[in-house]
mmCIF file of C-alpha atoms and ligand atoms in Angstrom:
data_model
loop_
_atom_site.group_PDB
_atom_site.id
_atom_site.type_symbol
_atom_site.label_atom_id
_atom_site.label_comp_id
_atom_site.label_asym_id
_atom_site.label_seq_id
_atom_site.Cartn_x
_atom_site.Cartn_y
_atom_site.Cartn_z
ATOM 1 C CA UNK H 1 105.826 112.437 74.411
ATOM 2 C CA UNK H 2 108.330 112.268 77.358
ATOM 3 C CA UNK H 3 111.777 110.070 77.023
ATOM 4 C CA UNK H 4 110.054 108.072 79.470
ATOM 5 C CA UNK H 5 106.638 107.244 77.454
ATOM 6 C CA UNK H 6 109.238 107.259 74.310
ATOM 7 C CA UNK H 7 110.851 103.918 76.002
ATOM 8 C CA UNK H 8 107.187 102.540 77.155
ATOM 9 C CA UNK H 9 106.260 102.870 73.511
ATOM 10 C CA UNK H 10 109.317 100.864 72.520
ATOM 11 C CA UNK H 11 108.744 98.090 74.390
ATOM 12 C CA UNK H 12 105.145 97.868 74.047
ATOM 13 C CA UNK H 13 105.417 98.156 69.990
ATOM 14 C CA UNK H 14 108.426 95.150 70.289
ATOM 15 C CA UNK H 15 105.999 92.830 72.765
ATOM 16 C CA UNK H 16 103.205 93.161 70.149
ATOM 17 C CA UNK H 17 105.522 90.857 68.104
ATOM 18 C CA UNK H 18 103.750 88.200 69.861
ATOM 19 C CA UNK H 19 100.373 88.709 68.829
ATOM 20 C CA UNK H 20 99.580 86.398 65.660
ATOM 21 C CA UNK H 21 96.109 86.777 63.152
ATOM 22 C CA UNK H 22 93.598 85.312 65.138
ATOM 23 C CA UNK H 23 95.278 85.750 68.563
ATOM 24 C CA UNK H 24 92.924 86.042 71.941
ATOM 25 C CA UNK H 25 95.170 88.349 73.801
ATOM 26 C CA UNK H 26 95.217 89.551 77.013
ATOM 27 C CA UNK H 27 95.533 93.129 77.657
ATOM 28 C CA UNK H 28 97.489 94.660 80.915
ATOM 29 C CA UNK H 29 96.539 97.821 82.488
ATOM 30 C CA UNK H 30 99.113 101.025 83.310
ATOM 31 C CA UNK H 31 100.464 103.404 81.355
ATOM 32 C CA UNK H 32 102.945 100.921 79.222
ATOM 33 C CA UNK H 33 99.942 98.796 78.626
ATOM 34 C CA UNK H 34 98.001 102.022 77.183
ATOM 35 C CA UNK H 35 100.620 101.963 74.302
ATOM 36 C CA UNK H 36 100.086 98.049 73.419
ATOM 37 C CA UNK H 37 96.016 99.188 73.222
ATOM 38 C CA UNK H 38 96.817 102.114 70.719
ATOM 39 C CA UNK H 39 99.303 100.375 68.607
ATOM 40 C CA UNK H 40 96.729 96.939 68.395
ATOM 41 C CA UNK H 41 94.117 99.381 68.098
ATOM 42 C CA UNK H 42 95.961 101.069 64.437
ATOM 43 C CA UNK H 43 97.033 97.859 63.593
ATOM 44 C CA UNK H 44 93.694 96.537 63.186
ATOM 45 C CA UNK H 45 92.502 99.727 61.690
ATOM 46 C CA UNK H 46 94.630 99.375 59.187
ATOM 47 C CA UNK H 47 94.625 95.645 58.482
ATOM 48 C CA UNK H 48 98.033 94.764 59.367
ATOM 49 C CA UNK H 49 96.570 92.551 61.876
ATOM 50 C CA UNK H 50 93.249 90.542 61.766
ATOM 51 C CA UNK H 51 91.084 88.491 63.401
ATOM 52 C CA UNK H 52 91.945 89.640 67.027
ATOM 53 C CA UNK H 53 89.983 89.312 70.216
ATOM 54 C CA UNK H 54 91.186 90.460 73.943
ATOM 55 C CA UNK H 55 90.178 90.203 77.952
ATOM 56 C CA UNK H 56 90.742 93.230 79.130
ATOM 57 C CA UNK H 57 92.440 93.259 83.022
ATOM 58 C CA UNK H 58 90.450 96.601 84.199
ATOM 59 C CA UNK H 59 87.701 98.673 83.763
ATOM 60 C CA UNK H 60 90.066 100.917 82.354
ATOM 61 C CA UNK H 61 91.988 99.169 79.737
ATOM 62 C CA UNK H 62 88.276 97.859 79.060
ATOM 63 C CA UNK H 63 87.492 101.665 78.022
ATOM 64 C CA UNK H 64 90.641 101.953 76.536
ATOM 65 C CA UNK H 65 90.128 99.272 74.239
ATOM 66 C CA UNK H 66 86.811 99.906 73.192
ATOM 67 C CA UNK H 67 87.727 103.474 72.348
ATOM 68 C CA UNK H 68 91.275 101.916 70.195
ATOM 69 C CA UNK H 69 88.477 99.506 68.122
ATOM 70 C CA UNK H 70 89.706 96.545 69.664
ATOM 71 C CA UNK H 71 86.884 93.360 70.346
ATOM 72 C CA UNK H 72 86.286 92.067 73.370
ATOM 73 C CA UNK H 73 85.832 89.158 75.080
ATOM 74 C CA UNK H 74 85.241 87.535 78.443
ATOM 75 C CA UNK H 75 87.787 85.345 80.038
ATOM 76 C CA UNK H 76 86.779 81.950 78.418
ATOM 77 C CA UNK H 77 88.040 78.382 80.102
ATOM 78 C CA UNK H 78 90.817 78.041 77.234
ATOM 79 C CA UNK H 79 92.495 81.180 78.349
ATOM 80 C CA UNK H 80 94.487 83.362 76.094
ATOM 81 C CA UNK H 81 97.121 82.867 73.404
ATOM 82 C CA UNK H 82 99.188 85.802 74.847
ATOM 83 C CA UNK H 83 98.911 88.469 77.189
ATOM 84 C CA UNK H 84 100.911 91.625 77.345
ATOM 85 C CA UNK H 85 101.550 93.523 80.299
ATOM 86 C CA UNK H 86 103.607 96.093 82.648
ATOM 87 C CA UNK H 87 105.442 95.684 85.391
ATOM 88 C CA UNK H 88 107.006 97.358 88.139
ATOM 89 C CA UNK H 89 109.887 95.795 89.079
ATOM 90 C CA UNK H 90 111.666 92.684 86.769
ATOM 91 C CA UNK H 91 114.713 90.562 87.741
ATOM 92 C CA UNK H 92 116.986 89.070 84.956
ATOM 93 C CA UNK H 93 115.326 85.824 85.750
ATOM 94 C CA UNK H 94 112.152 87.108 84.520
ATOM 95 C CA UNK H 95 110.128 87.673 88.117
ATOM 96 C CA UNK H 96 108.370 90.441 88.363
ATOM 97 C CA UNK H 97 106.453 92.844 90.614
ATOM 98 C CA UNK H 98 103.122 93.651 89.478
ATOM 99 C CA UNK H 99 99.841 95.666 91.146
ATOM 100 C CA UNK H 100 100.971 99.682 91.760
ATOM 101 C CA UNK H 101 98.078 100.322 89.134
ATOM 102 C CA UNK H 102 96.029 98.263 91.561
ATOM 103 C CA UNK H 103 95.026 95.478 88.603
ATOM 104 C CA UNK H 104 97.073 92.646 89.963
ATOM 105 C CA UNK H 105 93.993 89.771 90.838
ATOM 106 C CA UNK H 106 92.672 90.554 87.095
ATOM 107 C CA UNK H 107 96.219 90.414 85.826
ATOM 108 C CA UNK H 108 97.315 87.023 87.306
ATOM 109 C CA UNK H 109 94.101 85.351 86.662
ATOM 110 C CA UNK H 110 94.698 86.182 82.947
ATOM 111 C CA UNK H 111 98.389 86.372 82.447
ATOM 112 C CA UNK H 112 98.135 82.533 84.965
ATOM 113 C CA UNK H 113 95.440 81.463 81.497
ATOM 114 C CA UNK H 114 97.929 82.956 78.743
ATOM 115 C CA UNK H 115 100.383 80.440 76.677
ATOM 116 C CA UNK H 116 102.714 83.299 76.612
ATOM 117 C CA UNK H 117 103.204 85.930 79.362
ATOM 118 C CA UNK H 118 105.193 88.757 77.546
ATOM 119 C CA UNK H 119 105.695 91.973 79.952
ATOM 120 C CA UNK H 120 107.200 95.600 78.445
ATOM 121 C CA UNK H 121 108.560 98.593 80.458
ATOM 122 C CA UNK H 122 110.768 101.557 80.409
ATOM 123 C CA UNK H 123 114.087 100.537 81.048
ATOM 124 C CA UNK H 124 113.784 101.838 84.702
ATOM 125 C CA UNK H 125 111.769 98.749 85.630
ATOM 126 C CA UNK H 126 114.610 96.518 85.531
ATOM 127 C CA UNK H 127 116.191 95.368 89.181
ATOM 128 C CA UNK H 128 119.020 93.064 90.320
ATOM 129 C CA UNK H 129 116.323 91.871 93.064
ATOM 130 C CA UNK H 130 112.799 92.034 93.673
ATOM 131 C CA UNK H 131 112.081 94.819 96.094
ATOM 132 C CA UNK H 132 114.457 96.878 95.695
ATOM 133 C CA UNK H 133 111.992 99.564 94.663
ATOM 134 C CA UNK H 134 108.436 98.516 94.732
ATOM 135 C CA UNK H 135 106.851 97.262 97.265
ATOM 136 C CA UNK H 136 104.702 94.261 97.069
ATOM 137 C CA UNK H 137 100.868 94.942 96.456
ATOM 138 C CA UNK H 138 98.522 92.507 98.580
ATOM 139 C CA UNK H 139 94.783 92.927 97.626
ATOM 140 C CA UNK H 140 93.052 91.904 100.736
ATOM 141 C CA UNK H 141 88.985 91.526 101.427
ATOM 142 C CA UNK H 142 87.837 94.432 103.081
ATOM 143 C CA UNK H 143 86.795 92.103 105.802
ATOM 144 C CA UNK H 144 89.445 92.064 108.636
ATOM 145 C CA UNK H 145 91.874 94.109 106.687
ATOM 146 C CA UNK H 146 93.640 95.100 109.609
ATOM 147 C CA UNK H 147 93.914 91.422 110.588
ATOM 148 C CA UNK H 148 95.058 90.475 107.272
ATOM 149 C CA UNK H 149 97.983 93.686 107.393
ATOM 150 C CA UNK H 150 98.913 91.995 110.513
ATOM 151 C CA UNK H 151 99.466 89.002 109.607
ATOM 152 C CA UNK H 152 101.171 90.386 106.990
ATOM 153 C CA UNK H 153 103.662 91.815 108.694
ATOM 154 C CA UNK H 154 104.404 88.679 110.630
ATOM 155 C CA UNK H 155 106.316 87.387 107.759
ATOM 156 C CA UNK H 156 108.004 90.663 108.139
ATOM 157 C CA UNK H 157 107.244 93.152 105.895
ATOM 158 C CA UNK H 158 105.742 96.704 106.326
ATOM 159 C CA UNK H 159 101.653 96.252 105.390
ATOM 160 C CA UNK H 160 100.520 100.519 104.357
ATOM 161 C CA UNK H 161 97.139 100.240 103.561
ATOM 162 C CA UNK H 162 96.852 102.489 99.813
ATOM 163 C CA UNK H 163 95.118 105.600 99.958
ATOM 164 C CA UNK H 164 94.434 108.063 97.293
ATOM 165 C CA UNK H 165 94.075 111.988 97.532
ATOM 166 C CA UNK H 166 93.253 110.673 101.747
ATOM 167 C CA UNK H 167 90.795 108.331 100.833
ATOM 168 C CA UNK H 168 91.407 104.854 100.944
ATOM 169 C CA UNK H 169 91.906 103.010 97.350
ATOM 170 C CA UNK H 170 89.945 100.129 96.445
ATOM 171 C CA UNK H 171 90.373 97.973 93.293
ATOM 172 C CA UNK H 172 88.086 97.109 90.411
ATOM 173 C CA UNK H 173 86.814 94.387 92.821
ATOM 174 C CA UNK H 174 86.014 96.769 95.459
ATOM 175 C CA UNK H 175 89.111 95.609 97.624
ATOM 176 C CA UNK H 176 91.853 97.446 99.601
ATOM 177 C CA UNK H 177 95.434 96.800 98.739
ATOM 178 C CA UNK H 178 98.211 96.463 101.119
ATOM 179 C CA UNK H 179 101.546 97.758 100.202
ATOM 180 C CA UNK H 180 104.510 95.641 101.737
ATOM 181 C CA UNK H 181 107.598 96.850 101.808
ATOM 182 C CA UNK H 182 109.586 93.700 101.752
ATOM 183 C CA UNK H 183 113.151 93.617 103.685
ATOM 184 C CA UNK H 184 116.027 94.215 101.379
ATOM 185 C CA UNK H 185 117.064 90.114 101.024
ATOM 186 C CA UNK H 186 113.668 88.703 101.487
ATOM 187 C CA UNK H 187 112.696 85.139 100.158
ATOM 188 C CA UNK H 188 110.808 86.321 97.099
ATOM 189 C CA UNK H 189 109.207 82.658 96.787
ATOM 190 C CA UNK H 190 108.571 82.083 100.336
ATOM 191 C CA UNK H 191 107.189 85.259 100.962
ATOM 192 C CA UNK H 192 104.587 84.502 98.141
ATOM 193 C CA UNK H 193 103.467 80.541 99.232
ATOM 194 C CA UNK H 194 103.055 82.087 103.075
ATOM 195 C CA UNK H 195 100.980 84.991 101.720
ATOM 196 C CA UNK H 196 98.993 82.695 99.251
ATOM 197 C CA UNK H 197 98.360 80.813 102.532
ATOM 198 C CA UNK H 198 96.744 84.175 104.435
ATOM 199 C CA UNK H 199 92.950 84.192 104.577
ATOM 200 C CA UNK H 200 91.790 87.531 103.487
ATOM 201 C CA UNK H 201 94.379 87.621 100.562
ATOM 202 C CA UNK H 202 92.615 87.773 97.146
ATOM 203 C CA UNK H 203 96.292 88.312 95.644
ATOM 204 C CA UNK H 204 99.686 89.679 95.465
ATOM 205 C CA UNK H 205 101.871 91.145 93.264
ATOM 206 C CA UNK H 206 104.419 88.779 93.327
ATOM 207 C CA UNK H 207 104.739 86.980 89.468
ATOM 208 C CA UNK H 208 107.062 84.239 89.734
ATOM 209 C CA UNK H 209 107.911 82.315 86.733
ATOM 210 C CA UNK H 210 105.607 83.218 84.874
ATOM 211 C CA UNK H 211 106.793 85.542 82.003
ATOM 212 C CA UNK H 212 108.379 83.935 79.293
ATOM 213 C CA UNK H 213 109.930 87.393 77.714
ATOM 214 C CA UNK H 214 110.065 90.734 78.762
ATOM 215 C CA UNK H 215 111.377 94.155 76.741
ATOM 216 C CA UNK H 216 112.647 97.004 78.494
ATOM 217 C CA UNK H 217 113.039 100.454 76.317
ATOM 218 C CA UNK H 218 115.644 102.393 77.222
ATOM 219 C CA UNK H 219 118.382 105.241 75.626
ATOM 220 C CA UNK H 220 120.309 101.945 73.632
ATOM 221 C CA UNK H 221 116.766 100.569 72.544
ATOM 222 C CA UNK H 222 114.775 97.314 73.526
ATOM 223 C CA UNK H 223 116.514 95.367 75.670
ATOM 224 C CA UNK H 224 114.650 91.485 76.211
ATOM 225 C CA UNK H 225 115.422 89.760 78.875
ATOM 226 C CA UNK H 226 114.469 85.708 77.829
ATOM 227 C CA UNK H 227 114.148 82.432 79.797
ATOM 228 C CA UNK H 228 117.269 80.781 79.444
ATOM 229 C CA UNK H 229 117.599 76.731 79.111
ATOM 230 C CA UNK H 230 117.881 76.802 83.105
ATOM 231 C CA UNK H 231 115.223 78.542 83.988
ATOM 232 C CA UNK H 232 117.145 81.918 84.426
ATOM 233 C CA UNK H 233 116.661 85.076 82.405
ATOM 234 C CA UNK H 234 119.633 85.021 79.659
ATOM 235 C CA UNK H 235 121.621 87.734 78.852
ATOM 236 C CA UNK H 236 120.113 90.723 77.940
ATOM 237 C CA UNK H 237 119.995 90.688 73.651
HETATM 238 C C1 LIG D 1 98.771 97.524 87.134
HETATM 239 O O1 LIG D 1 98.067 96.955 88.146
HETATM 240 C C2 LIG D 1 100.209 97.186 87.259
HETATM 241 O O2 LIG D 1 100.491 95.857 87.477
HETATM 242 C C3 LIG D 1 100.977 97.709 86.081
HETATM 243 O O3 LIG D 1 101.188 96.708 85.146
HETATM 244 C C4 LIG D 1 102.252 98.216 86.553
HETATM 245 O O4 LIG D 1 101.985 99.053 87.653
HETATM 246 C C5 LIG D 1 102.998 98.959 85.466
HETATM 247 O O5 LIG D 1 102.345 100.136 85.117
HETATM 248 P P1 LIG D 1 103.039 101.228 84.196
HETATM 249 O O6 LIG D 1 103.200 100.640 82.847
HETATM 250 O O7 LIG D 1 102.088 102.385 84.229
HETATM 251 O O8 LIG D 1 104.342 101.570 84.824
#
């Protein structure tokens, strides 16, 4: 295992604090996300944890999951008890840039249903501001794409639709993604509520306010960035 996957594991073994006996969880997708599947996976092997369910947020993690032992279960109308994900890019304040593993409808609509939104990453995922690395992903319909990129880039961003190996990417849902390259400074919030706004956008990688925790592995350990009492990530524990 690489330092890298070393500090993925970390965090991904410290956000599985979250999942109680009996917990419907939600699983993330990416390479961080594999980790949470193995370790639930031996956990419930070896009945340190029981009675555990989970929505899977991709046809991959889906595979993964049934392969680590794990049940699962549709995306039911009372939503999750916790879901555990990736990210790309997280602010001390807990926002976070999801979607360069191209899962980010599935993951909103399921970490948006969970009563706890815990994310884990290699230490590397941590940023002062959002977009300073990652660019935004915007799944769009495949109708009018090229419309939708440019009325992406009205609000001033740089739309490039995703390819892969030259041909172009398309989701789980059979959708392109447009990646925006957001101006360094740009209105994180208002930059979301215009592109929620866009017809032709199925969703965007912007997750504002919605994790409650997040655990970044890194050379000194996990790092977890909470919500303090003002809304505002505290200080690093
Ligand atoms: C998947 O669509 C993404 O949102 C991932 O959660 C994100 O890209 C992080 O993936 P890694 O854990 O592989 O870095």
């Amino acid at each position: 295992m690489s330092e890298l996957e070393h500090f993925k594991a970390l965090a991904a073994h410290a956000a599985l604090a979250h999942v109680r006996p009996g917990s419907v969880v939600g699983l993330g997708t990416g390479s961080t996300a594999a980790f949470v599947i193995e370790e639930l996976g031996r956990r419930l092997r070896e009945g340190e944890l029981r009675g555990i369910t989970a929505v899977p947020t991709s046809l991959a993690t889906d595979r993964a999951a049934r392969d680590a032992g794990i049940p699962l279960v549709e995306l039911g109308r009372e939503g999750v008890d916790v879901a555990i994900d990736g990210m790309d890019e997280v602010t001390p304040g807990l926002d976070a840039i999801k979607g360069l593993g191209g899962s980010l409808a599935r993951e909103k609509v399921v970490a948006a249903a969970a009563r706890e939104f815990v994310l884990a990453a290699d230490h590397t995922k941590g940023v002062s501001v959002l977009g300073e690395r990652a660019p935004v992903p915007v799944e769009v319909l495949p109708f009018g794409h090229r419309r939708t990129a440019a009325l992406l880039e009205e609000l001033g961003c740089e739309a490039t639709l995703r390819r892969t190996g030259g041909e172009l990417y398309v989701t789980d849902n059979g959708n392109p993604v447009l990646d925006c390259a957001v101006p360094a400074g740009f209105d994180a919030h208002a930059f979301a509520a215009a592109v929620d706004r866009l017809p032709g956008v199925v969703a965007h990688g912007l997750f504002l306010g919605m994790a409650s925790i997040a655990y970044l592995g890194g050379p000194d350990g996990v790092v977890t960035i909470t919500r303090g009492a003002g809304g505002d990530g505290a200080a690093p524990s």
